[in-house]
Structures are given as C-alpha cells and as structure tokens.
Amino acid sequence: MSIRLPALTGLQAFEAVARHQSVSRAAEELGLTQAAVSHRIGRLEAQLGRPLFLRRGRQLRLSETGQAYLPGVRSAFEALYQATGELFDDERAGEVTVSTLMSFAAKWLVPRLAAFQSAHPEISVRILTSNLPADFEREPVDLAIRYGAGRWSGLRSDLLLREETFPVCSPKLGPLRKPADLAKHRLVHNSAFPDDWPRWLAAAGLPALKAKGELSFDLGFAAIEAAIDGAGVAMGRSSLADYDLAKGTLVAPFELRVPRRAYYLVTPLRGARRPKVEIFRDWLLNTAEPN
C-alpha cells in the first residue's frame, strides 16, 4: 500500500498551532495570515480524512488523532533541522547561547564555565541574564536554565539541581550556636523569594523571631555578597551559596536546610539534539550531578 505524504506546509502549520495552541500565534511565527494557516490545516485534515483539532468557539485543542500524530511530526521536523544544520556548518563547533537568572549565572554558572571552555575550546558560550523565562520563538537562545517544577510545554526539560535554603554568614560573624541567636543579628533578605526566611524560621521552631534589623536586596547574589561582607545573616540558597561555602568566605552555622523547587535545563525540542547543544547539556548535567 502506497501512502501519499501530506504537504510540508500543512504539517508545519499543524505543528506550530499545536505548540502554541493558537492559530494567531502560529500565523505570526510562520509569517502568514490566520486564514492561510487555517486553510493549510483544513487541507491536511481533508487528506488524512480525520480531524486534528477539536474546535469549540475560540477554544482549540488536539483531537485524539492530533495527539497521536504530533510526536511523529515533531520528530520529523527536528531531524530536518538537524540535518540541514549539519549540511551548512560544523554543529560540534560555534556558539551556544544560554539564558538564565542573573544571580544563578553569577554565583553558580560563571565560576564553572572555565572548565567547559578548557574542555571544549571549539564552542563559545554566550550568557543572557533575565528574570523572565526565555522566549525561544523570539530570542536566539539554545538552552535556558529555569527554576520551577520542571513542566514546560514543547520543551525538553532536564533536572539540573535541587534547591535548599539555609542561613549563611561571614565566618567572622558570631557567635551563632543555635537558631535563637539570630535575634542578635541583622537578617539579609532576597526580595525575589520573600518567604525564604519565614519558612526556615518556622521549620526551626521560631516563627515569631525578632531580629536586630533587616536588609533586603532584589537579587540573590547581592544578598550573598552582603553576608560575605559581614552585613548580616542571609538566607542562602544552595545554588548561590555552595561555591562560597566551599571557598570558606561563607559558613552555614546550622544543619537545618529547607527543600525548595529545583533548577532545570530546558531546550526547544527542535534543537535539543544538535551536537554542540548536546555537548553543553551533557557537561552541565555532569557538573551539577554531585550537587
């Protein structure tokens, strides 16, 4: 039995609409009108003889056929992108662009990059920092490091490291023999995570503790630097504090650590298997593994 393959334009429209769950956003990505995208999908559905989407007013969701068909279509496009890239350049070399939070870049990623560059001098690394999630459709980003639960539609997601919070301070600050001693010191806050101190104090059995004073920063690495300089006791996050703990510029006076969410390395499915992206991903995951 011979099967006539659908037109590539129809498959492209189907994949884009399924990814965005929106005809208008798919049309914007493809540089087409909404009517043209709808027409292409209609022709594809007619050729397949079954609906790919269920439409209720303005709501659009994949049918059972669409759900079954989508993984194969995405895999085919990914293979095409990879094959085309390999045709025009050496995919094991070039530049990899990574998007991440500023504090994570400063206190975790940057101190480790020299090891990657030494092992892979053929790959240049470009770091973009932002407090907003990377928009892979609009920005030239190959990989992003995100904080959360690890579920993002249309993206490959790999667990990078789990986060814990715990007090940290300069080794010159003291004494801090028990959590109640925190009342004698200034507490340094990261305003991006305002519940870090309340959660830790509650876990330590001190929900009503009154500190000597407070200091707040909108960036986590600034709070860590303030603690290093002896300005007070910061609520450290393992991703931001472990490097300075290993150097001895910070100490963690108490054993109690409170688990939080985790950092994930995310990649668009269509570019996840490009060689230089895989090289950087494998290195980053192996680097984080001991943590």
PDB file of C-alpha atoms in Angstrom:
ATOM      1  CA  MET A   1       0.000   0.000   0.000  1.00  0.00           C
ATOM      2  CA  SER A   2       1.494   3.351  -1.040  1.00  0.00           C
ATOM      3  CA  ILE A   3       0.892   6.362   1.160  1.00  0.00           C
ATOM      4  CA  ARG A   4       0.935   9.880  -0.236  1.00  0.00           C
ATOM      5  CA  LEU A   5       2.707  12.127   2.229  1.00  0.00           C
ATOM      6  CA  PRO A   6       0.976  15.395   3.151  1.00  0.00           C
ATOM      7  CA  ALA A   7       2.405  18.713   2.028  1.00  0.00           C
ATOM      8  CA  LEU A   8       5.212  20.019   4.235  1.00  0.00           C
ATOM      9  CA  THR A   9       3.426  23.370   4.590  1.00  0.00           C
ATOM     10  CA  GLY A  10       0.396  21.701   6.132  1.00  0.00           C
ATOM     11  CA  LEU A  11       2.495  19.706   8.568  1.00  0.00           C
ATOM     12  CA  GLN A  12       4.394  22.875   9.515  1.00  0.00           C
ATOM     13  CA  ALA A  13       1.139  24.707  10.218  1.00  0.00           C
ATOM     14  CA  PHE A  14      -0.168  21.771  12.275  1.00  0.00           C
ATOM     15  CA  GLU A  15       2.979  21.599  14.420  1.00  0.00           C
ATOM     16  CA  ALA A  16       3.030  25.354  15.027  1.00  0.00           C
ATOM     17  CA  VAL A  17      -0.652  25.566  16.003  1.00  0.00           C
ATOM     18  CA  ALA A  18      -0.318  22.518  18.274  1.00  0.00           C
ATOM     19  CA  ARG A  19       2.737  24.040  20.001  1.00  0.00           C
ATOM     20  CA  HIS A  20       1.152  27.453  20.531  1.00  0.00           C
ATOM     21  CA  GLN A  21      -2.431  26.184  20.929  1.00  0.00           C
ATOM     22  CA  SER A  22      -3.285  29.284  18.934  1.00  0.00           C
ATOM     23  CA  VAL A  23      -3.827  29.910  15.223  1.00  0.00           C
ATOM     24  CA  SER A  24      -2.932  33.593  15.573  1.00  0.00           C
ATOM     25  CA  ARG A  25       0.430  32.944  17.274  1.00  0.00           C
ATOM     26  CA  ALA A  26       1.258  30.205  14.766  1.00  0.00           C
ATOM     27  CA  ALA A  27       0.429  32.586  11.919  1.00  0.00           C
ATOM     28  CA  GLU A  28       2.715  35.231  13.420  1.00  0.00           C
ATOM     29  CA  GLU A  29       5.575  32.727  13.684  1.00  0.00           C
ATOM     30  CA  LEU A  30       5.115  31.466  10.120  1.00  0.00           C
ATOM     31  CA  GLY A  31       4.618  34.916   8.601  1.00  0.00           C
ATOM     32  CA  LEU A  32       1.138  34.008   7.318  1.00  0.00           C
ATOM     33  CA  THR A  33      -2.404  35.199   7.843  1.00  0.00           C
ATOM     34  CA  GLN A  34      -4.643  33.276  10.228  1.00  0.00           C
ATOM     35  CA  ALA A  35      -6.834  32.338   7.261  1.00  0.00           C
ATOM     36  CA  ALA A  36      -3.846  30.836   5.429  1.00  0.00           C
ATOM     37  CA  VAL A  37      -2.860  28.751   8.451  1.00  0.00           C
ATOM     38  CA  SER A  38      -6.438  27.522   8.915  1.00  0.00           C
ATOM     39  CA  HIS A  39      -6.624  26.674   5.197  1.00  0.00           C
ATOM     40  CA  ARG A  40      -3.425  24.629   5.345  1.00  0.00           C
ATOM     41  CA  ILE A  41      -4.644  22.671   8.351  1.00  0.00           C
ATOM     42  CA  GLY A  42      -8.020  22.125   6.667  1.00  0.00           C
ATOM     43  CA  ARG A  43      -6.302  20.673   3.605  1.00  0.00           C
ATOM     44  CA  LEU A  44      -4.172  18.418   5.830  1.00  0.00           C
ATOM     45  CA  GLU A  45      -7.233  17.157   7.720  1.00  0.00           C
ATOM     46  CA  ALA A  46      -9.023  16.524   4.418  1.00  0.00           C
ATOM     47  CA  GLN A  47      -6.099  14.479   3.122  1.00  0.00           C
ATOM     48  CA  LEU A  48      -5.867  12.466   6.356  1.00  0.00           C
ATOM     49  CA  GLY A  49      -9.625  12.020   6.485  1.00  0.00           C
ATOM     50  CA  ARG A  50      -9.925  12.882  10.159  1.00  0.00           C
ATOM     51  CA  PRO A  51      -9.809  15.998  12.355  1.00  0.00           C
ATOM     52  CA  LEU A  52      -6.563  17.012  14.066  1.00  0.00           C
ATOM     53  CA  PHE A  53      -8.168  19.646  16.303  1.00  0.00           C
ATOM     54  CA  LEU A  54     -11.408  19.967  18.214  1.00  0.00           C
ATOM     55  CA  ARG A  55     -12.886  23.466  17.952  1.00  0.00           C
ATOM     56  CA  ARG A  56     -15.327  24.990  20.405  1.00  0.00           C
ATOM     57  CA  GLY A  57     -15.780  28.667  19.688  1.00  0.00           C
ATOM     58  CA  ARG A  58     -12.344  30.218  20.085  1.00  0.00           C
ATOM     59  CA  GLN A  59     -11.012  27.253  22.052  1.00  0.00           C
ATOM     60  CA  LEU A  60      -8.746  24.853  20.207  1.00  0.00           C
ATOM     61  CA  ARG A  61      -7.356  21.530  21.397  1.00  0.00           C
ATOM     62  CA  LEU A  62      -5.861  18.465  19.803  1.00  0.00           C
ATOM     63  CA  SER A  63      -8.133  15.576  18.901  1.00  0.00           C
ATOM     64  CA  GLU A  64      -7.078  12.012  19.684  1.00  0.00           C
ATOM     65  CA  THR A  65      -5.728  11.776  16.144  1.00  0.00           C
ATOM     66  CA  GLY A  66      -3.816  15.029  16.579  1.00  0.00           C
ATOM     67  CA  GLN A  67      -2.294  13.849  19.855  1.00  0.00           C
ATOM     68  CA  ALA A  68      -1.148  10.614  18.242  1.00  0.00           C
ATOM     69  CA  TYR A  69       0.184  12.335  15.104  1.00  0.00           C
ATOM     70  CA  LEU A  70       2.048  15.238  16.752  1.00  0.00           C
ATOM     71  CA  PRO A  71       5.100  13.389  18.231  1.00  0.00           C
ATOM     72  CA  GLY A  72       5.990  11.876  14.862  1.00  0.00           C
ATOM     73  CA  VAL A  73       5.613  15.202  13.061  1.00  0.00           C
ATOM     74  CA  ARG A  74       7.766  16.989  15.641  1.00  0.00           C
ATOM     75  CA  SER A  75      10.413  14.286  15.442  1.00  0.00           C
ATOM     76  CA  ALA A  76      10.496  14.593  11.647  1.00  0.00           C
ATOM     77  CA  PHE A  77      10.945  18.374  11.790  1.00  0.00           C
ATOM     78  CA  GLU A  78      13.655  18.015  14.423  1.00  0.00           C
ATOM     79  CA  ALA A  79      15.512  15.607  12.146  1.00  0.00           C
ATOM     80  CA  LEU A  80      15.168  18.031   9.238  1.00  0.00           C
ATOM     81  CA  TYR A  81      16.505  20.966  11.259  1.00  0.00           C
ATOM     82  CA  GLN A  82      19.451  18.896  12.467  1.00  0.00           C
ATOM     83  CA  ALA A  83      20.276  17.537   9.016  1.00  0.00           C
ATOM     84  CA  THR A  84      20.085  20.996   7.454  1.00  0.00           C
ATOM     85  CA  GLY A  85      22.285  22.496  10.157  1.00  0.00           C
ATOM     86  CA  GLU A  86      24.906  19.808   9.672  1.00  0.00           C
ATOM     87  CA  LEU A  87      24.841  20.482   5.930  1.00  0.00           C
ATOM     88  CA  PHE A  88      25.892  24.113   6.336  1.00  0.00           C
ATOM     89  CA  ASP A  89      28.207  24.136   9.325  1.00  0.00           C
ATOM     90  CA  ASP A  90      30.062  22.035  11.848  1.00  0.00           C
ATOM     91  CA  GLU A  91      27.461  21.534  14.570  1.00  0.00           C
ATOM     92  CA  ARG A  92      30.104  20.475  17.073  1.00  0.00           C
ATOM     93  CA  ALA A  93      31.581  23.970  16.986  1.00  0.00           C
ATOM     94  CA  GLY A  94      30.309  27.529  17.065  1.00  0.00           C
ATOM     95  CA  GLU A  95      28.378  29.416  19.714  1.00  0.00           C
ATOM     96  CA  VAL A  96      25.906  28.210  22.335  1.00  0.00           C
ATOM     97  CA  THR A  97      23.594  30.821  23.846  1.00  0.00           C
ATOM     98  CA  VAL A  98      22.328  30.163  27.374  1.00  0.00           C
ATOM     99  CA  SER A  99      19.622  32.162  29.159  1.00  0.00           C
ATOM    100  CA  THR A 100      19.398  32.141  32.946  1.00  0.00           C
ATOM    101  CA  LEU A 101      18.719  34.236  36.040  1.00  0.00           C
ATOM    102  CA  MET A 102      21.360  36.838  36.847  1.00  0.00           C
ATOM    103  CA  SER A 103      22.068  35.514  40.346  1.00  0.00           C
ATOM    104  CA  PHE A 104      22.354  31.906  39.156  1.00  0.00           C
ATOM    105  CA  ALA A 105      24.742  32.986  36.412  1.00  0.00           C
ATOM    106  CA  ALA A 106      26.930  34.989  38.802  1.00  0.00           C
ATOM    107  CA  LYS A 107      27.167  32.517  41.681  1.00  0.00           C
ATOM    108  CA  TRP A 108      26.811  29.098  40.029  1.00  0.00           C
ATOM    109  CA  LEU A 109      27.311  29.073  36.265  1.00  0.00           C
ATOM    110  CA  VAL A 110      30.131  31.574  35.699  1.00  0.00           C
ATOM    111  CA  PRO A 111      32.561  30.027  38.246  1.00  0.00           C
ATOM    112  CA  ARG A 112      32.264  26.715  36.367  1.00  0.00           C
ATOM    113  CA  LEU A 113      32.495  27.938  32.765  1.00  0.00           C
ATOM    114  CA  ALA A 114      36.297  27.977  32.613  1.00  0.00           C
ATOM    115  CA  ALA A 115      36.256  24.172  32.917  1.00  0.00           C
ATOM    116  CA  PHE A 116      33.901  23.877  29.943  1.00  0.00           C
ATOM    117  CA  GLN A 117      35.937  26.265  27.800  1.00  0.00           C
ATOM    118  CA  SER A 118      39.105  24.343  28.633  1.00  0.00           C
ATOM    119  CA  ALA A 119      37.489  21.033  27.632  1.00  0.00           C
ATOM    120  CA  HIS A 120      35.711  22.425  24.536  1.00  0.00           C
ATOM    121  CA  PRO A 121      37.642  25.388  23.098  1.00  0.00           C
ATOM    122  CA  GLU A 122      35.763  24.962  19.802  1.00  0.00           C
ATOM    123  CA  ILE A 123      32.486  26.118  21.427  1.00  0.00           C
ATOM    124  CA  SER A 124      31.913  29.711  22.517  1.00  0.00           C
ATOM    125  CA  VAL A 125      29.370  30.334  25.291  1.00  0.00           C
ATOM    126  CA  ARG A 126      27.132  33.394  25.340  1.00  0.00           C
ATOM    127  CA  ILE A 127      25.209  34.081  28.558  1.00  0.00           C
ATOM    128  CA  LEU A 128      21.982  36.107  28.597  1.00  0.00           C
ATOM    129  CA  THR A 129      20.576  37.036  32.019  1.00  0.00           C
ATOM    130  CA  SER A 130      16.952  37.899  32.706  1.00  0.00           C
ATOM    131  CA  ASN A 131      14.347  37.376  35.421  1.00  0.00           C
ATOM    132  CA  LEU A 132      11.835  36.442  32.689  1.00  0.00           C
ATOM    133  CA  PRO A 133      11.693  32.986  31.051  1.00  0.00           C
ATOM    134  CA  ALA A 134      13.452  32.816  27.691  1.00  0.00           C
ATOM    135  CA  ASP A 135      11.144  33.105  24.681  1.00  0.00           C
ATOM    136  CA  PHE A 136      12.661  30.548  22.328  1.00  0.00           C
ATOM    137  CA  GLU A 137      10.453  31.722  19.466  1.00  0.00           C
ATOM    138  CA  ARG A 138      11.668  35.326  19.605  1.00  0.00           C
ATOM    139  CA  GLU A 139      15.164  35.107  21.100  1.00  0.00           C
ATOM    140  CA  PRO A 140      18.308  33.392  19.700  1.00  0.00           C
ATOM    141  CA  VAL A 141      18.602  31.073  22.720  1.00  0.00           C
ATOM    142  CA  ASP A 142      19.788  27.449  22.524  1.00  0.00           C
ATOM    143  CA  LEU A 143      19.275  26.468  26.172  1.00  0.00           C
ATOM    144  CA  ALA A 144      17.794  28.062  29.279  1.00  0.00           C
ATOM    145  CA  ILE A 145      18.129  27.361  32.989  1.00  0.00           C
ATOM    146  CA  ARG A 146      14.770  27.745  34.704  1.00  0.00           C
ATOM    147  CA  TYR A 147      13.583  27.495  38.297  1.00  0.00           C
ATOM    148  CA  GLY A 148      10.323  25.682  38.910  1.00  0.00           C
ATOM    149  CA  ALA A 149       8.530  22.344  38.801  1.00  0.00           C
ATOM    150  CA  GLY A 150      10.082  21.150  35.528  1.00  0.00           C
ATOM    151  CA  ARG A 151       6.996  21.080  33.299  1.00  0.00           C
ATOM    152  CA  TRP A 152       7.078  23.367  30.251  1.00  0.00           C
ATOM    153  CA  SER A 153       5.058  22.523  27.154  1.00  0.00           C
ATOM    154  CA  GLY A 154       7.011  21.910  23.982  1.00  0.00           C
ATOM    155  CA  LEU A 155      10.411  21.892  25.701  1.00  0.00           C
ATOM    156  CA  ARG A 156      12.836  19.189  26.729  1.00  0.00           C
ATOM    157  CA  SER A 157      13.449  19.540  30.472  1.00  0.00           C
ATOM    158  CA  ASP A 158      16.393  18.011  32.400  1.00  0.00           C
ATOM    159  CA  LEU A 159      16.745  18.282  36.175  1.00  0.00           C
ATOM    160  CA  LEU A 160      19.893  20.287  36.897  1.00  0.00           C
ATOM    161  CA  LEU A 161      19.960  20.633  40.680  1.00  0.00           C
ATOM    162  CA  ARG A 162      17.587  20.726  43.617  1.00  0.00           C
ATOM    163  CA  GLU A 163      17.417  23.825  45.773  1.00  0.00           C
ATOM    164  CA  GLU A 164      17.652  24.118  49.554  1.00  0.00           C
ATOM    165  CA  THR A 165      17.582  27.202  51.771  1.00  0.00           C
ATOM    166  CA  PHE A 166      19.597  27.765  54.974  1.00  0.00           C
ATOM    167  CA  PRO A 167      21.216  30.696  56.823  1.00  0.00           C
ATOM    168  CA  VAL A 168      24.736  31.732  55.782  1.00  0.00           C
ATOM    169  CA  CYS A 169      27.118  34.374  57.087  1.00  0.00           C
ATOM    170  CA  SER A 170      30.727  35.505  57.181  1.00  0.00           C
ATOM    171  CA  PRO A 171      32.983  33.244  59.287  1.00  0.00           C
ATOM    172  CA  LYS A 172      33.931  36.422  61.164  1.00  0.00           C
ATOM    173  CA  LEU A 173      30.333  36.967  62.310  1.00  0.00           C
ATOM    174  CA  GLY A 174      29.281  35.354  65.515  1.00  0.00           C
ATOM    175  CA  PRO A 175      28.538  33.708  67.711  1.00  0.00           C
ATOM    176  CA  LEU A 176      25.694  31.628  66.218  1.00  0.00           C
ATOM    177  CA  ARG A 177      25.425  28.454  68.284  1.00  0.00           C
ATOM    178  CA  LYS A 178      21.646  27.946  67.990  1.00  0.00           C
ATOM    179  CA  PRO A 179      18.891  29.388  65.755  1.00  0.00           C
ATOM    180  CA  ALA A 180      17.625  31.641  68.546  1.00  0.00           C
ATOM    181  CA  ASP A 181      20.949  33.534  68.351  1.00  0.00           C
ATOM    182  CA  LEU A 182      19.716  35.004  65.055  1.00  0.00           C
ATOM    183  CA  ALA A 183      17.813  37.552  67.148  1.00  0.00           C
ATOM    184  CA  LYS A 184      21.161  39.244  67.876  1.00  0.00           C
ATOM    185  CA  HIS A 185      21.898  39.842  64.176  1.00  0.00           C
ATOM    186  CA  ARG A 186      20.557  41.587  61.097  1.00  0.00           C
ATOM    187  CA  LEU A 187      18.729  39.296  58.654  1.00  0.00           C
ATOM    188  CA  VAL A 188      19.514  39.779  54.962  1.00  0.00           C
ATOM    189  CA  HIS A 189      16.594  39.111  52.600  1.00  0.00           C
ATOM    190  CA  ASN A 190      16.258  38.314  48.905  1.00  0.00           C
ATOM    191  CA  SER A 191      13.045  40.101  47.902  1.00  0.00           C
ATOM    192  CA  ALA A 192      12.562  37.756  44.927  1.00  0.00           C
ATOM    193  CA  PHE A 193      11.851  34.989  47.471  1.00  0.00           C
ATOM    194  CA  PRO A 194      10.206  36.784  50.421  1.00  0.00           C
ATOM    195  CA  ASP A 195       9.061  33.575  52.123  1.00  0.00           C
ATOM    196  CA  ASP A 196      12.559  32.043  52.451  1.00  0.00           C
ATOM    197  CA  TRP A 197      13.237  33.373  55.950  1.00  0.00           C
ATOM    198  CA  PRO A 198       9.680  32.735  57.300  1.00  0.00           C
ATOM    199  CA  ARG A 199       9.735  29.142  56.032  1.00  0.00           C
ATOM    200  CA  TRP A 200      13.144  28.391  57.520  1.00  0.00           C
ATOM    201  CA  LEU A 201      12.330  30.034  60.871  1.00  0.00           C
ATOM    202  CA  ALA A 202       9.059  28.094  61.056  1.00  0.00           C
ATOM    203  CA  ALA A 203      10.946  24.849  60.367  1.00  0.00           C
ATOM    204  CA  ALA A 204      13.399  25.803  63.129  1.00  0.00           C
ATOM    205  CA  GLY A 205      10.519  26.375  65.562  1.00  0.00           C
ATOM    206  CA  LEU A 206      10.998  30.167  65.664  1.00  0.00           C
ATOM    207  CA  PRO A 207       8.137  31.651  63.597  1.00  0.00           C
ATOM    208  CA  ALA A 208       7.951  34.786  65.787  1.00  0.00           C
ATOM    209  CA  LEU A 209      11.689  35.567  65.977  1.00  0.00           C
ATOM    210  CA  LYS A 210      12.501  39.294  66.023  1.00  0.00           C
ATOM    211  CA  ALA A 211      15.890  40.102  64.558  1.00  0.00           C
ATOM    212  CA  LYS A 212      18.149  43.027  65.395  1.00  0.00           C
ATOM    213  CA  GLY A 213      17.441  44.508  61.973  1.00  0.00           C
ATOM    214  CA  GLU A 214      16.801  43.697  58.338  1.00  0.00           C
ATOM    215  CA  LEU A 215      18.451  44.344  54.982  1.00  0.00           C
ATOM    216  CA  SER A 216      16.844  43.482  51.635  1.00  0.00           C
ATOM    217  CA  PHE A 217      18.113  43.071  48.057  1.00  0.00           C
ATOM    218  CA  ASP A 218      16.254  42.349  44.828  1.00  0.00           C
ATOM    219  CA  LEU A 219      18.995  39.985  43.602  1.00  0.00           C
ATOM    220  CA  GLY A 220      20.072  36.829  45.398  1.00  0.00           C
ATOM    221  CA  PHE A 221      23.774  37.200  44.664  1.00  0.00           C
ATOM    222  CA  ALA A 222      23.756  40.718  46.200  1.00  0.00           C
ATOM    223  CA  ALA A 223      22.319  39.272  49.416  1.00  0.00           C
ATOM    224  CA  ILE A 224      25.088  36.657  49.425  1.00  0.00           C
ATOM    225  CA  GLU A 225      27.772  39.318  48.885  1.00  0.00           C
ATOM    226  CA  ALA A 226      26.331  41.329  51.788  1.00  0.00           C
ATOM    227  CA  ALA A 227      26.637  38.266  54.030  1.00  0.00           C
ATOM    228  CA  ILE A 228      30.234  37.712  52.896  1.00  0.00           C
ATOM    229  CA  ASP A 229      30.996  41.322  53.841  1.00  0.00           C
ATOM    230  CA  GLY A 230      29.554  40.789  57.328  1.00  0.00           C
ATOM    231  CA  ALA A 231      26.413  42.903  56.878  1.00  0.00           C
ATOM    232  CA  GLY A 232      24.242  40.214  58.458  1.00  0.00           C
ATOM    233  CA  VAL A 233      22.958  36.669  58.100  1.00  0.00           C
ATOM    234  CA  ALA A 234      21.496  35.893  54.689  1.00  0.00           C
ATOM    235  CA  MET A 235      19.046  33.179  53.797  1.00  0.00           C
ATOM    236  CA  GLY A 236      21.231  31.293  51.380  1.00  0.00           C
ATOM    237  CA  ARG A 237      20.115  29.114  48.524  1.00  0.00           C
ATOM    238  CA  SER A 238      22.328  26.128  47.758  1.00  0.00           C
ATOM    239  CA  SER A 239      22.746  27.204  44.120  1.00  0.00           C
ATOM    240  CA  LEU A 240      24.006  30.634  45.193  1.00  0.00           C
ATOM    241  CA  ALA A 241      25.877  29.842  48.407  1.00  0.00           C
ATOM    242  CA  ASP A 242      27.650  26.500  47.890  1.00  0.00           C
ATOM    243  CA  TYR A 243      30.521  27.999  45.868  1.00  0.00           C
ATOM    244  CA  ASP A 244      31.374  30.486  48.635  1.00  0.00           C
ATOM    245  CA  LEU A 245      30.888  27.835  51.319  1.00  0.00           C
ATOM    246  CA  ALA A 246      33.490  25.703  49.527  1.00  0.00           C
ATOM    247  CA  LYS A 247      35.881  28.689  49.353  1.00  0.00           C
ATOM    248  CA  GLY A 248      35.386  29.446  53.047  1.00  0.00           C
ATOM    249  CA  THR A 249      34.126  33.001  52.514  1.00  0.00           C
ATOM    250  CA  LEU A 250      30.750  31.849  53.898  1.00  0.00           C
ATOM    251  CA  VAL A 251      29.747  29.438  56.641  1.00  0.00           C
ATOM    252  CA  ALA A 252      26.430  27.734  57.369  1.00  0.00           C
ATOM    253  CA  PRO A 253      26.063  27.874  61.157  1.00  0.00           C
ATOM    254  CA  PHE A 254      23.126  25.434  61.361  1.00  0.00           C
ATOM    255  CA  GLU A 255      22.457  21.998  59.873  1.00  0.00           C
ATOM    256  CA  LEU A 256      18.773  22.613  59.070  1.00  0.00           C
ATOM    257  CA  ARG A 257      18.071  23.003  55.341  1.00  0.00           C
ATOM    258  CA  VAL A 258      14.599  23.509  53.855  1.00  0.00           C
ATOM    259  CA  PRO A 259      13.953  21.898  50.431  1.00  0.00           C
ATOM    260  CA  ARG A 260      12.517  24.130  47.725  1.00  0.00           C
ATOM    261  CA  ARG A 261      11.961  23.700  43.989  1.00  0.00           C
ATOM    262  CA  ALA A 262      14.713  22.888  41.504  1.00  0.00           C
ATOM    263  CA  TYR A 263      16.626  24.273  38.541  1.00  0.00           C
ATOM    264  CA  TYR A 264      16.065  22.666  35.153  1.00  0.00           C
ATOM    265  CA  LEU A 265      17.929  22.868  31.865  1.00  0.00           C
ATOM    266  CA  VAL A 266      15.362  23.361  29.097  1.00  0.00           C
ATOM    267  CA  THR A 267      15.793  23.183  25.338  1.00  0.00           C
ATOM    268  CA  PRO A 268      13.404  23.568  22.382  1.00  0.00           C
ATOM    269  CA  LEU A 269      12.594  20.107  21.062  1.00  0.00           C
ATOM    270  CA  ARG A 270      13.615  21.027  17.539  1.00  0.00           C
ATOM    271  CA  GLY A 271      17.152  21.939  18.608  1.00  0.00           C
ATOM    272  CA  ALA A 272      17.695  19.636  21.569  1.00  0.00           C
ATOM    273  CA  ARG A 273      19.785  17.097  19.647  1.00  0.00           C
ATOM    274  CA  ARG A 274      22.140  19.488  17.870  1.00  0.00           C
ATOM    275  CA  PRO A 275      25.678  18.247  18.677  1.00  0.00           C
ATOM    276  CA  LYS A 276      27.019  21.443  20.263  1.00  0.00           C
ATOM    277  CA  VAL A 277      23.850  21.758  22.360  1.00  0.00           C
ATOM    278  CA  GLU A 278      24.159  18.136  23.494  1.00  0.00           C
ATOM    279  CA  ILE A 279      27.821  18.691  24.378  1.00  0.00           C
ATOM    280  CA  PHE A 280      26.990  21.667  26.594  1.00  0.00           C
ATOM    281  CA  ARG A 281      23.954  19.948  28.143  1.00  0.00           C
ATOM    282  CA  ASP A 282      25.909  16.795  28.996  1.00  0.00           C
ATOM    283  CA  TRP A 283      28.740  18.840  30.519  1.00  0.00           C
ATOM    284  CA  LEU A 284      26.356  20.961  32.593  1.00  0.00           C
ATOM    285  CA  LEU A 285      24.369  17.983  33.899  1.00  0.00           C
ATOM    286  CA  ASN A 286      27.551  16.089  34.798  1.00  0.00           C
ATOM    287  CA  THR A 287      28.932  19.179  36.530  1.00  0.00           C
ATOM    288  CA  ALA A 288      25.781  19.562  38.625  1.00  0.00           C
ATOM    289  CA  GLU A 289      25.444  15.844  39.421  1.00  0.00           C
ATOM    290  CA  PRO A 290      27.458  15.886  42.691  1.00  0.00           C
ATOM    291  CA  ASN A 291      25.053  18.542  43.985  1.00  0.00           C
TER     292      ASN A 291
END
